[in-house]
mmCIF file of C-alpha atoms in Angstrom:
data_model
loop_
_atom_site.group_PDB
_atom_site.id
_atom_site.type_symbol
_atom_site.label_atom_id
_atom_site.label_comp_id
_atom_site.label_asym_id
_atom_site.label_seq_id
_atom_site.Cartn_x
_atom_site.Cartn_y
_atom_site.Cartn_z
ATOM 1 C CA MET A 130 -40.335 -8.401 -29.538
ATOM 2 C CA LYS A 131 -40.600 -4.966 -27.988
ATOM 3 C CA ARG A 132 -36.995 -5.239 -26.740
ATOM 4 C CA ILE A 133 -35.735 -6.174 -30.228
ATOM 5 C CA PHE A 134 -37.593 -3.228 -31.768
ATOM 6 C CA ILE A 135 -36.048 -0.821 -29.244
ATOM 7 C CA LEU A 136 -32.566 -2.213 -29.912
ATOM 8 C CA ILE A 137 -33.025 -1.828 -33.683
ATOM 9 C CA THR A 138 -34.304 1.722 -33.212
ATOM 10 C CA ALA A 139 -31.287 2.585 -31.070
ATOM 11 C CA LEU A 140 -28.906 1.130 -33.639
ATOM 12 C CA LEU A 141 -30.586 3.063 -36.457
ATOM 13 C CA THR A 142 -30.333 6.236 -34.386
ATOM 14 C CA LEU A 143 -26.631 5.660 -33.801
ATOM 15 C CA SER A 144 -26.178 4.934 -37.516
ATOM 16 C CA ALA A 145 -28.000 8.124 -38.488
ATOM 17 C CA LEU A 146 -25.841 10.132 -36.128
ATOM 18 C CA SER A 147 -22.761 8.564 -37.673
ATOM 19 C CA CYS A 148 -23.939 9.317 -41.238
ATOM 20 C CA SER A 149 -24.737 12.912 -40.344
ATOM 21 C CA ASN A 150 -21.071 13.415 -39.470
ATOM 22 C CA LYS A 151 -19.828 12.332 -42.956
ATOM 23 C CA ILE A 152 -17.788 14.989 -44.810
ATOM 24 C CA GLU A 153 -17.974 15.515 -48.527
ATOM 25 C CA PRO A 154 -14.791 14.738 -50.505
ATOM 26 C CA GLY A 155 -12.356 17.589 -50.601
ATOM 27 C CA THR A 156 -13.725 19.111 -47.392
ATOM 28 C CA GLU A 157 -11.408 19.325 -44.344
ATOM 29 C CA LYS A 158 -12.439 17.052 -41.495
ATOM 30 C CA PRO A 159 -13.264 19.035 -38.354
ATOM 31 C CA ALA A 160 -11.381 18.362 -35.095
ATOM 32 C CA ARG A 161 -13.115 16.120 -32.578
ATOM 33 C CA PRO A 162 -14.814 17.856 -29.641
ATOM 34 C CA VAL A 163 -12.764 17.735 -26.445
ATOM 35 C CA ILE A 164 -14.271 16.022 -23.406
ATOM 36 C CA LYS A 165 -13.459 17.213 -19.876
ATOM 37 C CA GLY A 166 -14.606 16.359 -16.344
ATOM 38 C CA ILE A 167 -14.909 12.596 -16.648
ATOM 39 C CA GLU A 168 -13.494 9.582 -14.794
ATOM 40 C CA LEU A 169 -12.342 6.396 -16.489
ATOM 41 C CA GLN A 170 -12.079 2.809 -15.327
ATOM 42 C CA SER A 171 -10.641 -0.331 -16.860
ATOM 43 C CA VAL A 172 -13.153 -3.187 -17.030
ATOM 44 C CA LYS A 173 -11.889 -6.432 -15.510
ATOM 45 C CA LEU A 174 -13.249 -9.906 -14.882
ATOM 46 C CA SER A 175 -13.944 -10.178 -11.148
ATOM 47 C CA PRO A 176 -14.630 -13.285 -9.052
ATOM 48 C CA VAL A 177 -18.267 -13.173 -7.956
ATOM 49 C CA THR A 178 -20.136 -15.674 -5.787
ATOM 50 C CA ASP A 179 -23.130 -17.171 -7.561
ATOM 51 C CA PHE A 180 -26.283 -17.495 -5.473
ATOM 52 C CA TYR A 181 -29.511 -19.471 -5.734
ATOM 53 C CA GLU A 182 -32.250 -17.123 -4.547
ATOM 54 C CA THR A 183 -35.488 -18.315 -2.978
ATOM 55 C CA THR A 184 -38.032 -17.191 -0.393
ATOM 56 C CA GLY A 185 -38.959 -18.551 2.998
ATOM 57 C CA THR A 186 -41.025 -18.011 6.122
ATOM 58 C CA VAL A 187 -39.822 -17.156 9.622
ATOM 59 C CA ARG A 188 -40.925 -19.733 12.193
ATOM 60 C CA ALA A 189 -40.173 -20.244 15.877
ATOM 61 C CA ARG A 190 -37.820 -23.123 16.594
ATOM 62 C CA ASN A 191 -40.196 -24.270 19.331
ATOM 63 C CA THR A 192 -43.930 -23.535 19.301
ATOM 64 C CA SER A 193 -46.390 -24.607 22.003
ATOM 65 C CA TYR A 194 -50.137 -24.811 21.381
ATOM 66 C CA VAL A 195 -51.864 -24.303 24.742
ATOM 67 C CA ALA A 196 -55.271 -25.985 25.063
ATOM 68 C CA SER A 197 -57.802 -26.634 27.821
ATOM 69 C CA LYS A 198 -58.446 -30.108 29.244
ATOM 70 C CA ILE A 199 -61.946 -29.208 30.407
ATOM 71 C CA MET A 200 -65.007 -27.488 29.016
ATOM 72 C CA GLY A 201 -66.082 -24.211 30.540
ATOM 73 C CA GLU A 202 -66.608 -20.489 30.117
ATOM 74 C CA VAL A 203 -63.484 -18.337 30.025
ATOM 75 C CA GLU A 204 -63.645 -16.222 33.164
ATOM 76 C CA LYS A 205 -60.542 -14.060 32.689
ATOM 77 C CA ILE A 206 -57.557 -13.697 30.328
ATOM 78 C CA TYR A 207 -54.313 -12.402 31.840
ATOM 79 C CA VAL A 208 -52.120 -11.872 28.743
ATOM 80 C CA LYS A 209 -52.284 -10.307 25.286
ATOM 81 C CA GLU A 210 -50.487 -11.007 22.018
ATOM 82 C CA GLY A 211 -46.844 -9.968 22.136
ATOM 83 C CA ASP A 212 -46.497 -10.420 25.902
ATOM 84 C CA THR A 213 -43.402 -12.213 27.172
ATOM 85 C CA VAL A 214 -44.214 -15.086 29.538
ATOM 86 C CA LYS A 215 -42.306 -17.597 31.632
ATOM 87 C CA ALA A 216 -43.142 -21.256 32.180
ATOM 88 C CA GLY A 217 -45.900 -21.403 34.817
ATOM 89 C CA ASP A 218 -47.214 -17.868 34.240
ATOM 90 C CA LEU A 219 -51.001 -17.584 34.445
ATOM 91 C CA LEU A 220 -52.632 -17.164 31.025
ATOM 92 C CA LEU A 221 -56.344 -17.775 31.555
ATOM 93 C CA ARG A 222 -58.943 -18.939 34.086
ATOM 94 C CA ILE A 223 -62.031 -21.024 33.284
ATOM 95 C CA LYS A 224 -65.255 -20.987 35.318
ATOM 96 C CA SER A 225 -65.760 -24.507 36.691
ATOM 97 C CA PRO A 226 -68.675 -24.663 39.197
ATOM 98 C CA ASP A 227 -69.299 -28.355 38.448
ATOM 99 C CA ILE A 228 -65.688 -29.243 39.109
ATOM 100 C CA GLU A 229 -65.627 -27.264 42.372
ATOM 101 C CA ALA A 230 -68.789 -29.089 43.446
ATOM 102 C CA LYS A 231 -67.086 -32.409 42.694
ATOM 103 C CA VAL A 232 -64.091 -31.365 44.803
ATOM 104 C CA THR A 233 -66.404 -30.536 47.710
ATOM 105 C CA GLN A 234 -68.238 -33.858 47.339
ATOM 106 C CA ALA A 235 -64.971 -35.779 47.130
ATOM 107 C CA ARG A 236 -63.636 -34.032 50.239
ATOM 108 C CA GLN A 237 -66.833 -34.866 52.164
ATOM 109 C CA ALA A 238 -66.679 -38.477 50.967
ATOM 110 C CA LEU A 239 -63.095 -38.749 52.212
ATOM 111 C CA GLU A 240 -64.062 -37.370 55.624
ATOM 112 C CA GLU A 241 -66.911 -39.905 55.879
ATOM 113 C CA ALA A 242 -64.606 -42.721 54.816
ATOM 114 C CA ARG A 243 -62.071 -41.723 57.472
ATOM 115 C CA ARG A 244 -64.782 -41.699 60.153
ATOM 116 C CA ALA A 245 -65.926 -45.137 59.030
ATOM 117 C CA LEU A 246 -62.317 -46.349 59.101
ATOM 118 C CA LYS A 247 -61.876 -45.077 62.659
ATOM 119 C CA MET A 248 -65.013 -46.933 63.784
ATOM 120 C CA ALA A 249 -63.897 -50.091 61.962
ATOM 121 C CA GLU A 250 -60.462 -49.842 63.558
ATOM 122 C CA GLU A 251 -61.979 -49.473 67.049
ATOM 123 C CA ARG A 252 -64.258 -52.488 66.455
ATOM 124 C CA LYS A 253 -61.331 -54.529 65.107
ATOM 125 C CA THR A 254 -59.225 -53.660 68.176
ATOM 126 C CA LEU A 255 -62.083 -54.612 70.503
ATOM 127 C CA MET A 256 -62.759 -57.904 68.720
ATOM 128 C CA GLU A 257 -59.063 -58.817 68.719
ATOM 129 C CA LYS A 258 -58.922 -58.299 72.511
ATOM 130 C CA THR A 259 -62.130 -60.300 72.955
ATOM 131 C CA PHE A 260 -60.805 -63.064 70.717
ATOM 132 C CA ARG A 261 -57.581 -63.351 72.759
ATOM 133 C CA ARG A 262 -59.584 -63.587 75.983
ATOM 134 C CA TYR A 263 -61.902 -66.243 74.544
ATOM 135 C CA GLU A 264 -58.905 -68.068 73.152
ATOM 136 C CA ASN A 265 -57.517 -68.456 76.698
ATOM 137 C CA LEU A 266 -60.905 -69.563 77.995
ATOM 138 C CA HIS A 267 -61.220 -72.101 75.184
ATOM 139 C CA ARG A 268 -57.758 -73.449 75.986
ATOM 140 C CA GLU A 269 -58.893 -73.949 79.612
ATOM 141 C CA LYS A 270 -62.105 -75.640 78.401
ATOM 142 C CA ALA A 271 -64.148 -72.850 80.014
ATOM 143 C CA ILE A 272 -66.195 -72.230 76.845
ATOM 144 C CA THR A 273 -67.513 -74.497 74.155
ATOM 145 C CA ASP A 274 -66.061 -74.825 70.674
ATOM 146 C CA GLN A 275 -69.187 -73.188 69.274
ATOM 147 C CA GLU A 276 -68.784 -70.111 71.490
ATOM 148 C CA PHE A 277 -65.113 -69.830 70.473
ATOM 149 C CA ASP A 278 -65.945 -70.178 66.765
ATOM 150 C CA GLU A 279 -68.590 -67.443 67.029
ATOM 151 C CA ILE A 280 -66.078 -65.015 68.555
ATOM 152 C CA LYS A 281 -63.451 -65.979 65.971
ATOM 153 C CA THR A 282 -65.937 -65.292 63.156
ATOM 154 C CA LYS A 283 -66.808 -61.895 64.639
ATOM 155 C CA ARG A 284 -63.086 -61.088 64.911
ATOM 156 C CA ASP A 285 -62.528 -62.063 61.255
ATOM 157 C CA ILE A 286 -65.494 -59.945 60.151
ATOM 158 C CA ALA A 287 -64.107 -56.946 62.082
ATOM 159 C CA VAL A 288 -60.709 -57.362 60.408
ATOM 160 C CA LEU A 289 -62.357 -57.617 56.974
ATOM 161 C CA GLU A 290 -64.511 -54.539 57.650
ATOM 162 C CA PHE A 291 -61.393 -52.623 58.706
ATOM 163 C CA GLU A 292 -59.626 -53.586 55.459
ATOM 164 C CA ARG A 293 -62.671 -52.555 53.454
ATOM 165 C CA ALA A 294 -62.872 -49.219 55.297
ATOM 166 C CA ASN A 295 -59.152 -48.657 54.744
ATOM 167 C CA ASN A 296 -59.551 -49.331 50.989
ATOM 168 C CA ALA A 297 -62.553 -46.989 50.934
ATOM 169 C CA VAL A 298 -60.359 -44.212 52.378
ATOM 170 C CA LYS A 299 -57.739 -44.841 49.675
ATOM 171 C CA ARG A 300 -60.399 -44.672 46.946
ATOM 172 C CA ALA A 301 -61.901 -41.486 48.406
ATOM 173 C CA ALA A 302 -58.453 -39.872 48.636
ATOM 174 C CA ALA A 303 -57.733 -40.793 44.992
ATOM 175 C CA ALA A 304 -61.114 -39.363 43.958
ATOM 176 C CA LEU A 305 -60.307 -36.128 45.777
ATOM 177 C CA ARG A 306 -56.899 -35.880 44.081
ATOM 178 C CA GLU A 307 -58.538 -36.429 40.700
ATOM 179 C CA ALA A 308 -61.192 -33.794 41.392
ATOM 180 C CA GLN A 309 -58.518 -31.363 42.566
ATOM 181 C CA ALA A 310 -56.491 -32.089 39.420
ATOM 182 C CA PHE A 311 -59.531 -31.278 37.302
ATOM 183 C CA SER A 312 -59.982 -28.131 39.361
ATOM 184 C CA GLY A 313 -56.376 -27.240 38.496
ATOM 185 C CA TYR A 314 -57.281 -27.573 34.823
ATOM 186 C CA SER A 315 -59.441 -24.465 35.214
ATOM 187 C CA VAL A 316 -56.202 -22.467 35.502
ATOM 188 C CA ILE A 317 -54.228 -22.354 32.232
ATOM 189 C CA VAL A 318 -50.505 -21.586 32.519
ATOM 190 C CA SER A 319 -47.680 -21.217 29.996
ATOM 191 C CA PRO A 320 -45.747 -24.459 29.459
ATOM 192 C CA ILE A 321 -42.589 -22.672 28.228
ATOM 193 C CA ASN A 322 -40.673 -19.405 28.345
ATOM 194 C CA GLY A 323 -41.621 -17.408 25.270
ATOM 195 C CA VAL A 324 -43.862 -14.847 23.606
ATOM 196 C CA VAL A 325 -47.646 -14.977 23.165
ATOM 197 C CA ALA A 326 -47.785 -15.193 19.372
ATOM 198 C CA LYS A 327 -51.558 -15.740 19.135
ATOM 199 C CA LYS A 328 -54.513 -15.399 21.511
ATOM 200 C CA LEU A 329 -57.265 -17.542 20.067
ATOM 201 C CA ILE A 330 -60.124 -16.990 22.548
ATOM 202 C CA ASP A 331 -61.855 -14.130 24.379
ATOM 203 C CA ALA A 332 -63.299 -13.796 27.876
ATOM 204 C CA GLY A 333 -66.852 -15.123 27.990
ATOM 205 C CA SER A 334 -66.225 -17.649 25.211
ATOM 206 C CA MET A 335 -66.532 -21.385 25.767
ATOM 207 C CA ALA A 336 -63.297 -23.350 26.021
ATOM 208 C CA THR A 337 -63.444 -26.954 24.845
ATOM 209 C CA PRO A 338 -60.942 -29.757 25.466
ATOM 210 C CA GLY A 339 -58.178 -29.942 22.863
ATOM 211 C CA THR A 340 -58.967 -26.624 21.157
ATOM 212 C CA PRO A 341 -55.919 -24.266 21.216
ATOM 213 C CA LEU A 342 -56.335 -21.140 23.330
ATOM 214 C CA PHE A 343 -52.867 -19.636 22.828
ATOM 215 C CA ILE A 344 -49.802 -20.123 20.652
ATOM 216 C CA ILE A 345 -46.590 -19.535 22.599
ATOM 217 C CA GLU A 346 -43.328 -19.182 20.664
ATOM 218 C CA GLU A 347 -39.820 -19.386 22.055
ATOM 219 C CA PRO A 348 -37.932 -16.194 21.028
ATOM 220 C CA ARG A 349 -35.530 -18.220 18.881
ATOM 221 C CA TYR A 350 -36.338 -18.315 15.190
ATOM 222 C CA ARG A 351 -35.423 -19.976 11.931
ATOM 223 C CA VAL A 352 -36.312 -19.496 8.278
ATOM 224 C CA GLU A 353 -37.893 -22.412 6.437
ATOM 225 C CA ALA A 354 -37.237 -22.140 2.689
ATOM 226 C CA ALA A 355 -38.215 -24.335 -0.266
ATOM 227 C CA VAL A 356 -35.141 -25.168 -2.365
ATOM 228 C CA ASP A 357 -35.041 -26.707 -5.853
ATOM 229 C CA GLU A 358 -34.212 -30.415 -5.872
ATOM 230 C CA SER A 359 -31.212 -29.717 -8.138
ATOM 231 C CA LEU A 360 -29.433 -28.283 -5.085
ATOM 232 C CA GLU A 361 -29.736 -31.500 -3.107
ATOM 233 C CA GLY A 362 -26.203 -32.359 -2.067
ATOM 234 C CA ILE A 363 -25.036 -28.756 -2.484
ATOM 235 C CA VAL A 364 -26.831 -27.439 0.594
ATOM 236 C CA LYS A 365 -25.055 -28.778 3.683
ATOM 237 C CA LYS A 366 -25.861 -28.691 7.383
ATOM 238 C CA GLY A 367 -23.939 -25.831 9.016
ATOM 239 C CA MET A 368 -23.655 -23.847 5.739
ATOM 240 C CA ALA A 369 -23.743 -20.049 6.150
ATOM 241 C CA ILE A 370 -26.730 -18.544 4.301
ATOM 242 C CA PRO A 371 -27.450 -14.797 3.793
ATOM 243 C CA VAL A 372 -31.016 -13.987 4.885
ATOM 244 C CA GLU A 373 -32.960 -10.758 4.318
ATOM 245 C CA ILE A 374 -36.239 -9.866 6.042
ATOM 246 C CA LYS A 375 -37.219 -6.528 4.479
ATOM 247 C CA ASN A 376 -40.341 -6.036 6.573
ATOM 248 C CA ILE A 377 -38.215 -5.394 9.671
ATOM 249 C CA GLY A 378 -35.115 -4.125 7.836
ATOM 250 C CA LEU A 379 -32.989 -7.105 8.822
ATOM 251 C CA SER A 380 -30.102 -8.536 6.828
ATOM 252 C CA THR A 381 -28.269 -11.309 8.617
ATOM 253 C CA GLU A 382 -26.444 -14.570 8.132
ATOM 254 C CA GLY A 383 -28.042 -17.814 9.249
ATOM 255 C CA ARG A 384 -26.832 -21.387 9.379
ATOM 256 C CA VAL A 385 -28.505 -24.499 8.008
ATOM 257 C CA SER A 386 -29.709 -26.516 11.008
ATOM 258 C CA GLU A 387 -31.874 -29.100 9.260
ATOM 259 C CA ILE A 388 -32.475 -30.414 5.746
ATOM 260 C CA VAL A 389 -35.758 -32.211 5.109
ATOM 261 C CA GLN A 390 -34.821 -34.986 2.706
ATOM 262 C CA GLN A 391 -38.311 -35.537 1.286
ATOM 263 C CA VAL A 392 -38.913 -33.761 -2.049
ATOM 264 C CA ASP A 393 -42.365 -32.331 -2.751
ATOM 265 C CA PRO A 394 -43.623 -34.194 -5.848
ATOM 266 C CA VAL A 395 -45.558 -31.140 -7.084
ATOM 267 C CA THR A 396 -43.053 -28.285 -6.597
ATOM 268 C CA ARG A 397 -39.920 -30.479 -6.886
ATOM 269 C CA THR A 398 -38.459 -28.701 -3.855
ATOM 270 C CA PHE A 399 -37.263 -29.715 -0.412
ATOM 271 C CA ILE A 400 -37.312 -27.719 2.834
ATOM 272 C CA VAL A 401 -34.169 -26.200 4.336
ATOM 273 C CA LYS A 402 -34.306 -24.825 7.903
ATOM 274 C CA ILE A 403 -31.917 -21.941 8.622
ATOM 275 C CA ASP A 404 -31.365 -20.793 12.213
ATOM 276 C CA ILE A 405 -30.982 -17.024 12.620
ATOM 277 C CA SER A 406 -29.808 -14.911 15.554
ATOM 278 C CA ALA A 407 -32.282 -13.506 18.065
ATOM 279 C CA ASN A 408 -33.865 -10.158 17.238
ATOM 280 C CA LYS A 409 -36.711 -8.429 19.100
ATOM 281 C CA ALA A 410 -38.474 -7.583 15.825
ATOM 282 C CA LEU A 411 -38.620 -11.219 14.710
ATOM 283 C CA LYS A 412 -41.895 -13.131 14.826
ATOM 284 C CA GLY A 413 -43.385 -16.144 13.161
ATOM 285 C CA GLY A 414 -44.853 -15.719 9.685
ATOM 286 C CA LEU A 415 -42.520 -12.991 8.377
ATOM 287 C CA PHE A 416 -41.455 -13.191 4.715
ATOM 288 C CA ALA A 417 -37.741 -13.771 4.107
ATOM 289 C CA ARG A 418 -35.389 -13.902 1.128
ATOM 290 C CA VAL A 419 -32.646 -16.504 1.143
ATOM 291 C CA ARG A 420 -29.464 -16.606 -0.993
ATOM 292 C CA ILE A 421 -27.677 -19.954 -1.139
ATOM 293 C CA PRO A 422 -24.031 -19.641 -2.288
ATOM 294 C CA LEU A 423 -23.153 -21.878 -5.249
ATOM 295 C CA GLY A 424 -19.463 -21.016 -5.637
ATOM 296 C CA GLU A 425 -17.414 -18.328 -7.390
ATOM 297 C CA LYS A 426 -17.497 -17.427 -11.074
ATOM 298 C CA LYS A 427 -15.629 -14.658 -12.941
ATOM 299 C CA ARG A 428 -17.927 -11.987 -14.295
ATOM 300 C CA LEU A 429 -17.457 -8.704 -16.147
ATOM 301 C CA LEU A 430 -18.802 -5.967 -13.883
ATOM 302 C CA VAL A 431 -19.288 -2.236 -14.392
ATOM 303 C CA PRO A 432 -20.548 0.363 -11.905
ATOM 304 C CA GLU A 433 -24.290 0.845 -12.248
ATOM 305 C CA ASP A 434 -23.707 4.619 -12.587
ATOM 306 C CA ALA A 435 -21.646 3.962 -15.744
ATOM 307 C CA LEU A 436 -24.710 2.646 -17.617
ATOM 308 C CA ILE A 437 -26.632 4.778 -20.091
ATOM 309 C CA LYS A 438 -30.310 3.819 -19.753
ATOM 310 C CA LYS A 439 -32.841 4.592 -22.464
ATOM 311 C CA GLY A 440 -35.977 2.544 -21.871
ATOM 312 C CA GLU A 441 -34.850 -1.076 -21.970
ATOM 313 C CA VAL A 442 -31.661 -0.235 -23.861
ATOM 314 C CA ARG A 443 -28.372 -0.203 -21.933
ATOM 315 C CA ALA A 444 -25.084 1.277 -23.199
ATOM 316 C CA VAL A 445 -21.697 2.484 -21.962
ATOM 317 C CA TYR A 446 -19.140 4.999 -23.193
ATOM 318 C CA VAL A 447 -16.022 3.093 -24.325
ATOM 319 C CA VAL A 448 -12.644 4.839 -24.680
ATOM 320 C CA ASP A 449 -10.247 3.552 -27.364
ATOM 321 C CA ASP A 450 -6.438 3.715 -27.247
ATOM 322 C CA LYS A 451 -6.500 7.158 -28.939
ATOM 323 C CA GLY A 452 -8.789 8.623 -26.288
ATOM 324 C CA VAL A 453 -11.879 8.665 -28.517
ATOM 325 C CA VAL A 454 -15.138 8.009 -26.628
ATOM 326 C CA LYS A 455 -17.878 6.008 -28.345
ATOM 327 C CA MET A 456 -21.222 4.842 -27.039
ATOM 328 C CA ARG A 457 -21.658 1.062 -27.228
ATOM 329 C CA LEU A 458 -24.757 -1.066 -26.587
ATOM 330 C CA VAL A 459 -24.359 -3.800 -23.969
ATOM 331 C CA ARG A 460 -26.466 -6.642 -22.627
ATOM 332 C CA THR A 461 -26.706 -6.670 -18.847
ATOM 333 C CA GLY A 462 -27.250 -9.470 -16.363
ATOM 334 C CA LYS A 463 -27.563 -9.530 -12.593
ATOM 335 C CA GLN A 464 -27.083 -6.537 -10.345
ATOM 336 C CA ILE A 465 -24.433 -7.266 -7.711
ATOM 337 C CA ASP A 466 -24.350 -4.600 -5.004
ATOM 338 C CA ASP A 467 -23.525 -1.313 -6.837
ATOM 339 C CA SER A 468 -22.328 -3.042 -10.000
ATOM 340 C CA VAL A 469 -24.048 -4.682 -12.961
ATOM 341 C CA GLU A 470 -22.947 -7.792 -14.813
ATOM 342 C CA ILE A 471 -22.197 -7.322 -18.533
ATOM 343 C CA LEU A 472 -23.127 -10.364 -20.590
ATOM 344 C CA SER A 473 -22.069 -8.997 -23.988
ATOM 345 C CA GLY A 474 -20.815 -5.805 -25.644
ATOM 346 C CA LEU A 475 -17.664 -5.326 -23.547
ATOM 347 C CA SER A 476 -14.388 -7.199 -23.175
ATOM 348 C CA ASP A 477 -11.980 -7.635 -20.309
ATOM 349 C CA GLY A 478 -9.442 -4.789 -20.244
ATOM 350 C CA GLU A 479 -11.481 -2.174 -22.126
ATOM 351 C CA THR A 480 -11.801 1.315 -20.655
ATOM 352 C CA ILE A 481 -15.136 2.992 -19.986
ATOM 353 C CA VAL A 482 -16.401 6.282 -18.587
ATOM 354 C CA VAL A 483 -17.707 5.768 -15.031
ATOM 355 C CA LYS A 484 -18.292 9.366 -13.897
ATOM 356 C CA GLY A 485 -19.208 12.615 -15.659
ATOM 357 C CA LEU A 486 -21.411 10.916 -18.292
ATOM 358 C CA GLU A 487 -23.263 14.187 -18.707
ATOM 359 C CA ASN A 488 -20.023 15.765 -20.040
ATOM 360 C CA VAL A 489 -19.460 13.116 -22.717
ATOM 361 C CA ILE A 490 -19.923 13.875 -26.435
ATOM 362 C CA ASP A 491 -20.205 10.704 -28.489
ATOM 363 C CA GLY A 492 -17.180 10.623 -30.787
ATOM 364 C CA GLY A 493 -15.322 13.243 -28.774
ATOM 365 C CA VAL A 494 -11.762 12.929 -27.519
ATOM 366 C CA ILE A 495 -10.565 13.101 -23.947
ATOM 367 C CA GLU A 496 -8.666 16.283 -23.093
ATOM 368 C CA GLY A 497 -4.912 15.825 -23.502
ATOM 369 C CA ARG A 498 -5.252 12.958 -25.986
ATOM 370 C CA LYS A 499 -4.750 13.414 -29.767
ATOM 371 C CA GLY A 500 -7.606 11.253 -30.944
ATOM 372 C CA GLY A 501 -7.284 12.316 -34.589
ATOM 373 C CA THR A 502 -10.108 13.975 -36.494
ATOM 374 C CA SER A 503 -13.726 12.949 -36.536
#
């Protein structure tokens, strides 16, 4: 309503100016004022690419959430947010006195099991020699069957005890490896090459299994943007997409790497993932603007500097074939670089003033043109 009122006011003003120039009958019409120091341009329909504009969020292509496998107090942190790390770099150490005690116990148990195995092996060797000797004596009828059976039983028991001792060593060794593995869990390292995006714990805090301690991002990023479902089928994998991230002053071109086919039932949009080139200033969470090309369309464009702006009213100075300059109201559309789209008020081929607007007198004639009288 306000816009309509302003337009009406402007029209009435123009009308009043026109009426004030009326000459009484019988009076000689004055010559039109001469206009100098201006530049003209013919307005033409130009092919312009239409874009669908939306917003998105910068995300790392690969993100790793680093968590502890054991509970314990954080003894020391070796990195801070923004640090670059390589796979295997030390991030954090957890105090683990209980685990170290278990390693010591497991090592002692293995040593005891090995000693027991050595004794069992010596007894088995002795009983096997004794059994062979008694076997010869039994063959020569020098001992009774009962004496031979007793030695055979002792030999079998020695073999069984050796096997049990050997299995005990294997179990003790496995227990030691497990305890040592748990001890290794007290040292947290980076699983990938990347940047420490988030540090989620401080020294002295308690780490718990499964709770993230760090977020590590690979320094390769993409923009994830929500796109209206009407563009499904228009957006293609590999399509070049202009991307702007104002916060870091970056304008670049990305390429569609993935299209999530599922449409959100609430927003009626689907997610498009656009890979962008590496840049040191990039990080996850940045706000981005995305422009998806929809094809070319001819539009009437004028330089933005050619517009006369009075509040919400927009006008241009139009030059007729006699060189007379008149102000004309126009309706504008999108701004495209340094030009503005004209939706109505101008036609293809008309001439307008593009420079020296301050030298224009509405109704005046361009220097060197006849223009007639006002």
